[in-house]
Structures are given as C-alpha cells and as structure tokens.
mmCIF file of C-alpha atoms in Angstrom:
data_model
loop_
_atom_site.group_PDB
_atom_site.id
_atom_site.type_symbol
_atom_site.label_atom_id
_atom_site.label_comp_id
_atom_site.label_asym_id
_atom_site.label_seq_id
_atom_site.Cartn_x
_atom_site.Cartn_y
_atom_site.Cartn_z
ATOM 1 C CA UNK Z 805 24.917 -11.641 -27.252
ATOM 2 C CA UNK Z 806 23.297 -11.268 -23.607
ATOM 3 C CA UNK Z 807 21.032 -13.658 -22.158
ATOM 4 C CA UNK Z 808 18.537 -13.608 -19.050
ATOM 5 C CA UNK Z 809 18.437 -15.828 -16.036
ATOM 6 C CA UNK Z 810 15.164 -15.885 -13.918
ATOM 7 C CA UNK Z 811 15.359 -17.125 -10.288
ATOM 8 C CA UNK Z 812 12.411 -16.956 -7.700
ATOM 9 C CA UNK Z 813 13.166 -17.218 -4.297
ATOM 10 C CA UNK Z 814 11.127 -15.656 -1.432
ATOM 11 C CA UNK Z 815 9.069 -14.007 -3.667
ATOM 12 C CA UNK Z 816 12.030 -12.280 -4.866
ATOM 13 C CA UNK Z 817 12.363 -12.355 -8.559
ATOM 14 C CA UNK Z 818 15.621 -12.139 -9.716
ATOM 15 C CA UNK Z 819 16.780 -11.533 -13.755
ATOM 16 C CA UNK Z 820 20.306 -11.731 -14.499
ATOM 17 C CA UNK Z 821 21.760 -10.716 -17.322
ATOM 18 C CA UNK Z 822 24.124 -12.790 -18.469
ATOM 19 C CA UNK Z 823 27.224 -11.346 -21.368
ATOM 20 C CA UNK Z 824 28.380 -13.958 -24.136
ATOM 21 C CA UNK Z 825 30.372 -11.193 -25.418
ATOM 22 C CA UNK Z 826 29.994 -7.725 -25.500
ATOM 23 C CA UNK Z 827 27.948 -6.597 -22.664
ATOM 24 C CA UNK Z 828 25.621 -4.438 -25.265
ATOM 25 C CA UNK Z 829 21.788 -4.679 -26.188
ATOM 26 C CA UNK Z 830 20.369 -6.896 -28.726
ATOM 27 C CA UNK Z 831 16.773 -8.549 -29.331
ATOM 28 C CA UNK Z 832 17.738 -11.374 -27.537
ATOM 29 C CA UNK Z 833 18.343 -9.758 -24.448
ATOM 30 C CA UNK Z 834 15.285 -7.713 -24.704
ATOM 31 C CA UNK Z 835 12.961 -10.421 -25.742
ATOM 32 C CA UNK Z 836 14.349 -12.574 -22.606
ATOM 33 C CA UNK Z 837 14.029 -9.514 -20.132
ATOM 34 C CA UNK Z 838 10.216 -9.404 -21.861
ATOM 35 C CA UNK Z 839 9.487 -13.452 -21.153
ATOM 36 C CA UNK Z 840 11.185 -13.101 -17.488
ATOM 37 C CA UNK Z 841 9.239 -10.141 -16.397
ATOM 38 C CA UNK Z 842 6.267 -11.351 -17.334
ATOM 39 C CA UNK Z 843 7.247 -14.943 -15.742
ATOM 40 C CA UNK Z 844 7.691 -12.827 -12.661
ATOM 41 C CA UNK Z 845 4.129 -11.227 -12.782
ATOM 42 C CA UNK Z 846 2.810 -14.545 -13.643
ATOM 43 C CA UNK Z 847 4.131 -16.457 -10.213
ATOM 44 C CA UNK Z 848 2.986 -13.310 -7.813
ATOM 45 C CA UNK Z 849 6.114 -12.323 -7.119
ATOM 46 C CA UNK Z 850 6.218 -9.617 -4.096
ATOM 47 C CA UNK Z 851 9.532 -7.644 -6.004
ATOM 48 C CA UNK Z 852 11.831 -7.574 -8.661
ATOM 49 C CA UNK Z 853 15.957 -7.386 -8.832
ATOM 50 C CA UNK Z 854 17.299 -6.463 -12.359
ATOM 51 C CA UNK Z 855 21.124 -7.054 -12.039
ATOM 52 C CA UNK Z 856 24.021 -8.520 -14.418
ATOM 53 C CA UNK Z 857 27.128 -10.531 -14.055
ATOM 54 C CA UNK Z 858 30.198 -9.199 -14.392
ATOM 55 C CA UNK Z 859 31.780 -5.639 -14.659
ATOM 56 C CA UNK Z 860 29.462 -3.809 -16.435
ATOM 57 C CA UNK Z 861 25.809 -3.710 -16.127
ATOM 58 C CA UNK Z 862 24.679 -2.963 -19.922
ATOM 59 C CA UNK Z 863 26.714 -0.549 -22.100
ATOM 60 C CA UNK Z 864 24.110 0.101 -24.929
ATOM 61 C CA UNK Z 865 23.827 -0.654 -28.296
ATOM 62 C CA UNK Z 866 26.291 -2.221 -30.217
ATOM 63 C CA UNK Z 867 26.960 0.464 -32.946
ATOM 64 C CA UNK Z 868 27.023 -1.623 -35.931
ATOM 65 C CA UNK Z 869 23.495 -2.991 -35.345
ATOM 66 C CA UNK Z 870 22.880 1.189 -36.031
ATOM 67 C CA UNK Z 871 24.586 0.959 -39.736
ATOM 68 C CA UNK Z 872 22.517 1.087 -42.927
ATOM 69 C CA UNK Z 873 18.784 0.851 -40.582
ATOM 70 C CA UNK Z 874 16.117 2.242 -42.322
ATOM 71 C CA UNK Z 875 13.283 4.452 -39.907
ATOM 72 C CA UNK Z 876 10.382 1.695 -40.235
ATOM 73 C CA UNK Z 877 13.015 -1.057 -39.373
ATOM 74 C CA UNK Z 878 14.050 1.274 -36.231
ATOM 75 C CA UNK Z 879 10.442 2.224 -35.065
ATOM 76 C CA UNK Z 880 9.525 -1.265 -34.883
ATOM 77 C CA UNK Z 881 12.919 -2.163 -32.964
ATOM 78 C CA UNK Z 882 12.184 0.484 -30.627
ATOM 79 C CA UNK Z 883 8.481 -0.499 -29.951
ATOM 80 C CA UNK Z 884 9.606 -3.561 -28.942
ATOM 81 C CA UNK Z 885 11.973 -2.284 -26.601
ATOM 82 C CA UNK Z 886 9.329 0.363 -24.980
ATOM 83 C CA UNK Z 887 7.233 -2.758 -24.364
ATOM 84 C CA UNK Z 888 9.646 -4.276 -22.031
ATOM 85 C CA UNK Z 889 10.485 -0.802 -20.588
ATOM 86 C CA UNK Z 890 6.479 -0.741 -19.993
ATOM 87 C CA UNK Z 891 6.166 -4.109 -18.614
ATOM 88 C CA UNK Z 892 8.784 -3.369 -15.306
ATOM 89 C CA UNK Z 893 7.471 -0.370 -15.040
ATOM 90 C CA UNK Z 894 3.836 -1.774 -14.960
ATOM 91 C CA UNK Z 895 4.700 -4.002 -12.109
ATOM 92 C CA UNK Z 896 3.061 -3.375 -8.952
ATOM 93 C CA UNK Z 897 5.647 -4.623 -6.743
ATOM 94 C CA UNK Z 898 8.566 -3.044 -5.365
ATOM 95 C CA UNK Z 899 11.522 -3.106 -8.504
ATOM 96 C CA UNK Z 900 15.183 -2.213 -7.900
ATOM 97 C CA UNK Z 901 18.210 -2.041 -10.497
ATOM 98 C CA UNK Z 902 21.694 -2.993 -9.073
ATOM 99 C CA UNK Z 903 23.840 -1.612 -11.674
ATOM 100 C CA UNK Z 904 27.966 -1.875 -12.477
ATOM 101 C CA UNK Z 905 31.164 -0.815 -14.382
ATOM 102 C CA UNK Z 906 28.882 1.093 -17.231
ATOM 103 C CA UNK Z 907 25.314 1.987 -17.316
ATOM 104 C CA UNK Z 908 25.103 3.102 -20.674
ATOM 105 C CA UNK Z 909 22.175 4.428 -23.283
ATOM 106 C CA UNK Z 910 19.485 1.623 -23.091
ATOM 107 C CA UNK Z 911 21.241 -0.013 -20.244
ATOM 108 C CA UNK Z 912 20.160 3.140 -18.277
ATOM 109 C CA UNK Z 913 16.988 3.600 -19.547
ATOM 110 C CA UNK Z 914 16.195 0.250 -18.488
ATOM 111 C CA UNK Z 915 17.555 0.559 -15.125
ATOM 112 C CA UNK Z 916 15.162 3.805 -15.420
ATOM 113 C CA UNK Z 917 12.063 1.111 -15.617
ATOM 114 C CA UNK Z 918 12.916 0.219 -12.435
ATOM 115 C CA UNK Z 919 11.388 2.113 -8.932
ATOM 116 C CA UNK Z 920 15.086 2.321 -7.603
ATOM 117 C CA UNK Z 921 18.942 2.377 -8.891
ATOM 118 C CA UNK Z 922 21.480 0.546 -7.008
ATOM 119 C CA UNK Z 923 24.938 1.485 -8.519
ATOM 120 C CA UNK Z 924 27.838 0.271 -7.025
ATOM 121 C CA UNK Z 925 30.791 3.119 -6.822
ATOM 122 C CA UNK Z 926 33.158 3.811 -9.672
ATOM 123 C CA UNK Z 927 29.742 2.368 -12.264
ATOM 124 C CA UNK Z 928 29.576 5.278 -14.825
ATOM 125 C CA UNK Z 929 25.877 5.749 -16.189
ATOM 126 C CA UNK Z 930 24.752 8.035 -18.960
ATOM 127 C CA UNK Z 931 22.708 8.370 -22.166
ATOM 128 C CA UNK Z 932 25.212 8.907 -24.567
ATOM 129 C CA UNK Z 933 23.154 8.470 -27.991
ATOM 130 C CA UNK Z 934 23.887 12.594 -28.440
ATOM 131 C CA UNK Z 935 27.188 11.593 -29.387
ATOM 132 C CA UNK Z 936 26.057 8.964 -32.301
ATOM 133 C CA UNK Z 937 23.735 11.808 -33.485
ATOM 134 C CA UNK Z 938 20.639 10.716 -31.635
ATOM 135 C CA UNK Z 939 18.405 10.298 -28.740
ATOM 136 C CA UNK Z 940 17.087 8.645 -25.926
ATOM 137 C CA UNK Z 941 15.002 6.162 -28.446
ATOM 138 C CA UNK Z 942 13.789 3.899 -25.461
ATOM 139 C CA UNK Z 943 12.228 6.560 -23.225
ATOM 140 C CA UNK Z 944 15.366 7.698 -21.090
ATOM 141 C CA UNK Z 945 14.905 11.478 -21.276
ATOM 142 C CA UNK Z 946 11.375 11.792 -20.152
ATOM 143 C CA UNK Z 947 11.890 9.154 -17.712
ATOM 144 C CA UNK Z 948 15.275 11.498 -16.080
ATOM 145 C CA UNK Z 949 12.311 14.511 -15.855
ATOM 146 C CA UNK Z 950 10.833 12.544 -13.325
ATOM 147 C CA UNK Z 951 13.615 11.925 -11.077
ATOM 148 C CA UNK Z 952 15.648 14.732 -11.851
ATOM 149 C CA UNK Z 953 13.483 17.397 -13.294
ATOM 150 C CA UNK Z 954 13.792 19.101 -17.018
ATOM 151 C CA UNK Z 955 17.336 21.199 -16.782
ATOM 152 C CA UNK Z 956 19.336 17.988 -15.374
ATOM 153 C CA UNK Z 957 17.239 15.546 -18.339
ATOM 154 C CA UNK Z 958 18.496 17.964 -20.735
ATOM 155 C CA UNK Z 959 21.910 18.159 -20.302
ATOM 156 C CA UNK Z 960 22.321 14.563 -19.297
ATOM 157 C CA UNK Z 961 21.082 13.711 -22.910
ATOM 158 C CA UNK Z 962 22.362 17.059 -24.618
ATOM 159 C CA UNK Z 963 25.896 15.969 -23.886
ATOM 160 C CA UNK Z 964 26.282 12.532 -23.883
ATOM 161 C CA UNK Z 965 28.822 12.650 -21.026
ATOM 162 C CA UNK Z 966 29.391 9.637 -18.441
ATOM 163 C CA UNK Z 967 28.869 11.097 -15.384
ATOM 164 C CA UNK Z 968 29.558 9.348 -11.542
ATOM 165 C CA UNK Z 969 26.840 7.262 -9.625
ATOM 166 C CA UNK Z 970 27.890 10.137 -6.765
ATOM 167 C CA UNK Z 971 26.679 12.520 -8.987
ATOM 168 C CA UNK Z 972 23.440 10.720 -10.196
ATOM 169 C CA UNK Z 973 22.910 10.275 -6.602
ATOM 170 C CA UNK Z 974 23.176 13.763 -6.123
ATOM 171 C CA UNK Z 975 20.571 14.385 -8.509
ATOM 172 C CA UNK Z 976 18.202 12.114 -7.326
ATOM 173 C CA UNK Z 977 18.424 9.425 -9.948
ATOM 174 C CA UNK Z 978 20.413 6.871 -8.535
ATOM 175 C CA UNK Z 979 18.891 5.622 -5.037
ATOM 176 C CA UNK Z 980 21.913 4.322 -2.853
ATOM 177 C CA UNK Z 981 25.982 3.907 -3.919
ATOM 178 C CA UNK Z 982 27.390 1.160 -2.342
ATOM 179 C CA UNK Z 983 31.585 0.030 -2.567
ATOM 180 C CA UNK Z 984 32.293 -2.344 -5.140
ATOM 181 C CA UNK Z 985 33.394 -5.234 -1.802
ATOM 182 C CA UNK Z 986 29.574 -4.838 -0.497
ATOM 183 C CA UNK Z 987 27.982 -4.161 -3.847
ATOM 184 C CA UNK Z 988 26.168 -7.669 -4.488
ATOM 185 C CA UNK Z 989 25.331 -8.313 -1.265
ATOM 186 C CA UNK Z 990 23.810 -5.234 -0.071
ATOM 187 C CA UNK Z 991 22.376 -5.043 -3.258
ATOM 188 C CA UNK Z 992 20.424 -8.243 -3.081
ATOM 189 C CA UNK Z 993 19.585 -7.667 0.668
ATOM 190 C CA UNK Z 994 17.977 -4.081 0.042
ATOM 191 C CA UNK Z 995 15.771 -6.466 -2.834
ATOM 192 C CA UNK Z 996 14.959 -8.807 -0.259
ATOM 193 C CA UNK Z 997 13.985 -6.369 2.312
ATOM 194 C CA UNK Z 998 11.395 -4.784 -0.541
ATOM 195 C CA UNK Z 999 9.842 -8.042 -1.582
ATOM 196 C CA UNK Z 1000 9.637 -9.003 2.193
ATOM 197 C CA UNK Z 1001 8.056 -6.161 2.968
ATOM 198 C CA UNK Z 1002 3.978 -5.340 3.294
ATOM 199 C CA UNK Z 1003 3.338 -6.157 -0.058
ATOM 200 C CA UNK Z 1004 -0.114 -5.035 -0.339
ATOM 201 C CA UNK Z 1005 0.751 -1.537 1.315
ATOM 202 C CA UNK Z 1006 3.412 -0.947 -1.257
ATOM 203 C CA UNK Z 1007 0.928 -2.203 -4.405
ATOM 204 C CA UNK Z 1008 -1.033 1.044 -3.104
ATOM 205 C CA UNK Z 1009 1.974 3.171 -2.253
ATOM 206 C CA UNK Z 1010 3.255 2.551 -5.895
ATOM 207 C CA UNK Z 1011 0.006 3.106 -7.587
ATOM 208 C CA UNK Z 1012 -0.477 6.297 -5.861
ATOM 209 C CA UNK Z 1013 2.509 7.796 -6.460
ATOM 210 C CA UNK Z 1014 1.805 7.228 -9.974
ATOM 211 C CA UNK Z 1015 -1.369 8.758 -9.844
ATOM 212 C CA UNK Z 1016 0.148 11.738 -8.390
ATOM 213 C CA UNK Z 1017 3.164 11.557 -11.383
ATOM 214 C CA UNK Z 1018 0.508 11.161 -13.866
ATOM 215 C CA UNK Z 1019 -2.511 13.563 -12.672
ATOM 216 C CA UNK Z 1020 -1.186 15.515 -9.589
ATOM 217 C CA UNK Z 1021 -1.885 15.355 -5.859
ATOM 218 C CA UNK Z 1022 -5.496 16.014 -5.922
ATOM 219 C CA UNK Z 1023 -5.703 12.460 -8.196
ATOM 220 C CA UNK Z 1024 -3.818 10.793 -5.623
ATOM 221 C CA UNK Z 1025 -5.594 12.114 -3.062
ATOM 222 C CA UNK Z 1026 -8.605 10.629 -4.332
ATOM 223 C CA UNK Z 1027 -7.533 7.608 -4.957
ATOM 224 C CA UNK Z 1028 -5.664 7.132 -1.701
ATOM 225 C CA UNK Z 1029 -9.203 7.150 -0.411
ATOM 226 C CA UNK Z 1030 -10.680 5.167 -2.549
ATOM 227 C CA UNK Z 1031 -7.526 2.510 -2.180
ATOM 228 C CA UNK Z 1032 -5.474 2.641 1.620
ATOM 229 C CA UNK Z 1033 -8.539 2.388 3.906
ATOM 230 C CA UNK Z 1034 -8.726 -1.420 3.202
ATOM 231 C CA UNK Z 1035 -4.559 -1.828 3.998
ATOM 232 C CA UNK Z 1036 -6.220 -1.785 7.962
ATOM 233 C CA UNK Z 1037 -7.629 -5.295 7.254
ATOM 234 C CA UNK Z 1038 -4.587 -6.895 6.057
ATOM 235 C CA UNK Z 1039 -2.706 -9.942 8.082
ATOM 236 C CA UNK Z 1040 0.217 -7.822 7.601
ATOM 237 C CA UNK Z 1041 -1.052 -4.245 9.320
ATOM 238 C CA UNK Z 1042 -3.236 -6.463 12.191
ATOM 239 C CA UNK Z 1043 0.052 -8.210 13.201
ATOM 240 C CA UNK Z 1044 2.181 -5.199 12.580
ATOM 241 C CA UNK Z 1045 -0.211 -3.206 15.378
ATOM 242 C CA UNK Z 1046 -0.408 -6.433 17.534
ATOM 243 C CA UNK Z 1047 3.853 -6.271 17.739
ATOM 244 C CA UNK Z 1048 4.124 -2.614 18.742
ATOM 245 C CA UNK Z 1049 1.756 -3.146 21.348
ATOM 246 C CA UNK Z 1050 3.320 -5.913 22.552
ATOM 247 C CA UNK Z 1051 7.003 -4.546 22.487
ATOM 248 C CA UNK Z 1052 6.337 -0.925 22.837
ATOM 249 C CA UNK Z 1053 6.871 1.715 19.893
ATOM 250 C CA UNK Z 1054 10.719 1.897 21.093
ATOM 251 C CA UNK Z 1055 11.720 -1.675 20.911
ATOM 252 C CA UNK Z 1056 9.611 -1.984 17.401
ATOM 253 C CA UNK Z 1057 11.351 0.788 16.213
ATOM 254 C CA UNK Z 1058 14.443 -0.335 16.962
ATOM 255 C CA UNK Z 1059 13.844 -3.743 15.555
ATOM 256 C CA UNK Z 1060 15.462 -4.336 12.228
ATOM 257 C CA UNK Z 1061 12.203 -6.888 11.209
ATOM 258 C CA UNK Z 1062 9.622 -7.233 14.211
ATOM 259 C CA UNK Z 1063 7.197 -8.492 11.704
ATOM 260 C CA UNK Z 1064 7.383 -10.969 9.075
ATOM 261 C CA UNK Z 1065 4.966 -10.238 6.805
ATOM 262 C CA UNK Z 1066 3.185 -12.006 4.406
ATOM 263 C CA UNK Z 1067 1.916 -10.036 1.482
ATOM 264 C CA UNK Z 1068 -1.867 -9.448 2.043
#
C-alpha cells in the first residue's frame, strides 16, 4: 500500500508518495493523490511537484488486483483513476513529475498528467500492460501522441518494453535527466523555479497551449488575444520592465532571478 504526503511551501505544492510495501498502484494511493491535488488547488498554489520516496517512482499495478475482475468492476476502477489523471492535468499552474528506479504502466501515465518529466538517470519508464494482454487503461497512449507523436505512442505501448529516460528524452517525453547524486535536489529546485515564477503569465501560457493541442493554432491565436493583453498590468510584468531598465537587458539577462515575482 502507497500513501500521499502533501506539503506547501512557497506556493510550491509538494505530494509524496510514500511505499508501505510494494511500490505499485492501489485505490488508496489514487484516492490520496485525488484529496492532495485538489488540497493544492484549494490553497492557490503557484505549482505542483509529484515525486516519491525511495528507488522507484511507481511500478504499476500490482497484478493480482487484475485476477478474476469482471469489466463493470474495471470501468469503474478506471474512471476513478482518469479523474485524478484529469484533476493534475486541469491545474493551471506549472506541474512537474520527478520520477525514479521504475516508471511503470500507471506510474507513467500519471507522471504523463503532469506538464513536465523529471527522471533521474538509470529510472526505466514504460507502459508495459501489452505484456499482461492489455492497454494503456488510464489514458497513457493518447497522452504519448502528444509528446511524442503516433509511431513512437504505438510502439511504446505495442511492446511493452522498458526503455531509458535518455531515450524518452530523446523522444520528447521526458523533459530533463539528471544523475541519481543531483536528482532530488535539482529536481525540487527546477519545481521551485516554476512555482516562483510569473504565475499569472504561465496560467495563460498553459491554457493556450492547450487551446492550440485541443483546436489548433488559429484557436490559440484567438484566445491569446482575448487572454495575454491583460499580463501588461500585472505587479509581476510592471516590475519585471522596471528591472531591465534599471540594469540594462545584459545584466537582466544574465541574472539568474532579477525579479521576485509574486503571482499576479
């Protein structure tokens, strides 16, 4: 059995999963990654850090919950576990997934909910349901379209293989790999740097990029018009333009934080 632990600090919310056992998916876990995320949305936070302790991230389901289930019994398991899928991905902050060890089946398709991957190097990720004689049942393969496009999706989930976070990388899926010494730091700084960020600039970024996933460019177009305008009367823009006129566009630049903004 997994549980979830839900710290918010710096308008960073961070859920751990925490293994009492196997490091595998159960209703438990899913129900507590349901109540944390919405937690999260309910205290404003600015961005979200999915992570777990340990060696291993989340290695899928354990396969004797799979013995004996009926199909009603597995659609209603499943709907629950698209609803907390839905609910990171419905976030409007920034959300990152540091992942370890093995990223497995619904492990990965939650990390999937998520707007980046982390994966520290040596983690092997996959969907590997092929090989129990099914499929992505919580969303994974149209979510790898997205980021990888409809060839990669297909063999990913075709085969069932594990395959290297250099290689997911390489495809696009996985954002950054970082070596296993500097994995929970860097991991948790490149969270902190998101939820520190202009908040209200990346509610818009995020919303049109999904406007352009959802309709295509002309949609986001349109709303990008109807939405970034206002960003020029935020705190965050006004003293953003007031410290690159004071230090010069080289010295801002070459600032690691000249401004610390506040969200709005």
């Amino acid at each position: 059995m997994s549980k979830v632990k839900y710290q918010l600090n710096d308008g960073l919310a961070v859920l751990t999963i925490v293994h009492e056992g196997a490091p595998v998916i159960g209703d438990d876990l899913m129900a507590g990654l349901l109540d944390n995320v919405r937690r999260a949305r309910a205290e404003r936070c600015r961005g979200l850090l999915l992570r777990a302790e340990g060696h291993v991230f989340l290695a899928g389901a354990e396969a004797g919950d799979l013995q004996g289930v009926r199909e009603s019994e597995a659609r209603a398991t499943h709907t629950d576990y698209l609803a907390v899928v839905h609910e990171i991905e419905d976030l409007d902050v920034p959300t990152l997934a540091a992942v370890q060890g093995m990223c497995l089946g619904g492990g990965l398709e939650l990390a999937l909910a998520c707007d980046l991957i982390v994966a520290q190097k040596g983690t092997k990720l996959g969907q590997v349901e092929a090989r129990l004689g099914g499929t992505t049942f919580v969303g994974g393969a149209q979510r790898l379209v997205e980021r990888c496009g409809t060839s990669r999706a297909l063999e990913i989930t075709y085969s069932g293989r594990l395959y290297s976070a250099d290689t997911f990388a390489a495809w696009g899926i996985v954002s950054r790999v970082v070596v296993a010494d500097n994995f929970e730091d860097e991991s948790a700084a490149y969270a902190r740097e998101l939820a520190q960020g202009p908040t209200a600039a990346h509610r818009v970024t995020k919303s049109i990029v999904r406007m352009a996933r959802a309709e295509g460019v002309r949609a986001a177009d349109e709303l990008m018009l109807q939405t970034a305008p206002s960003l020029v009367e935020t705190t965050d823009m006004q003293t953003a333009v007031e410290a690159i006129l004071a230090m010069g566009p080289r010295d801002f630049m070459a600032s690691p934080s000249p401004v610390d903004f506040v969200g709005n």
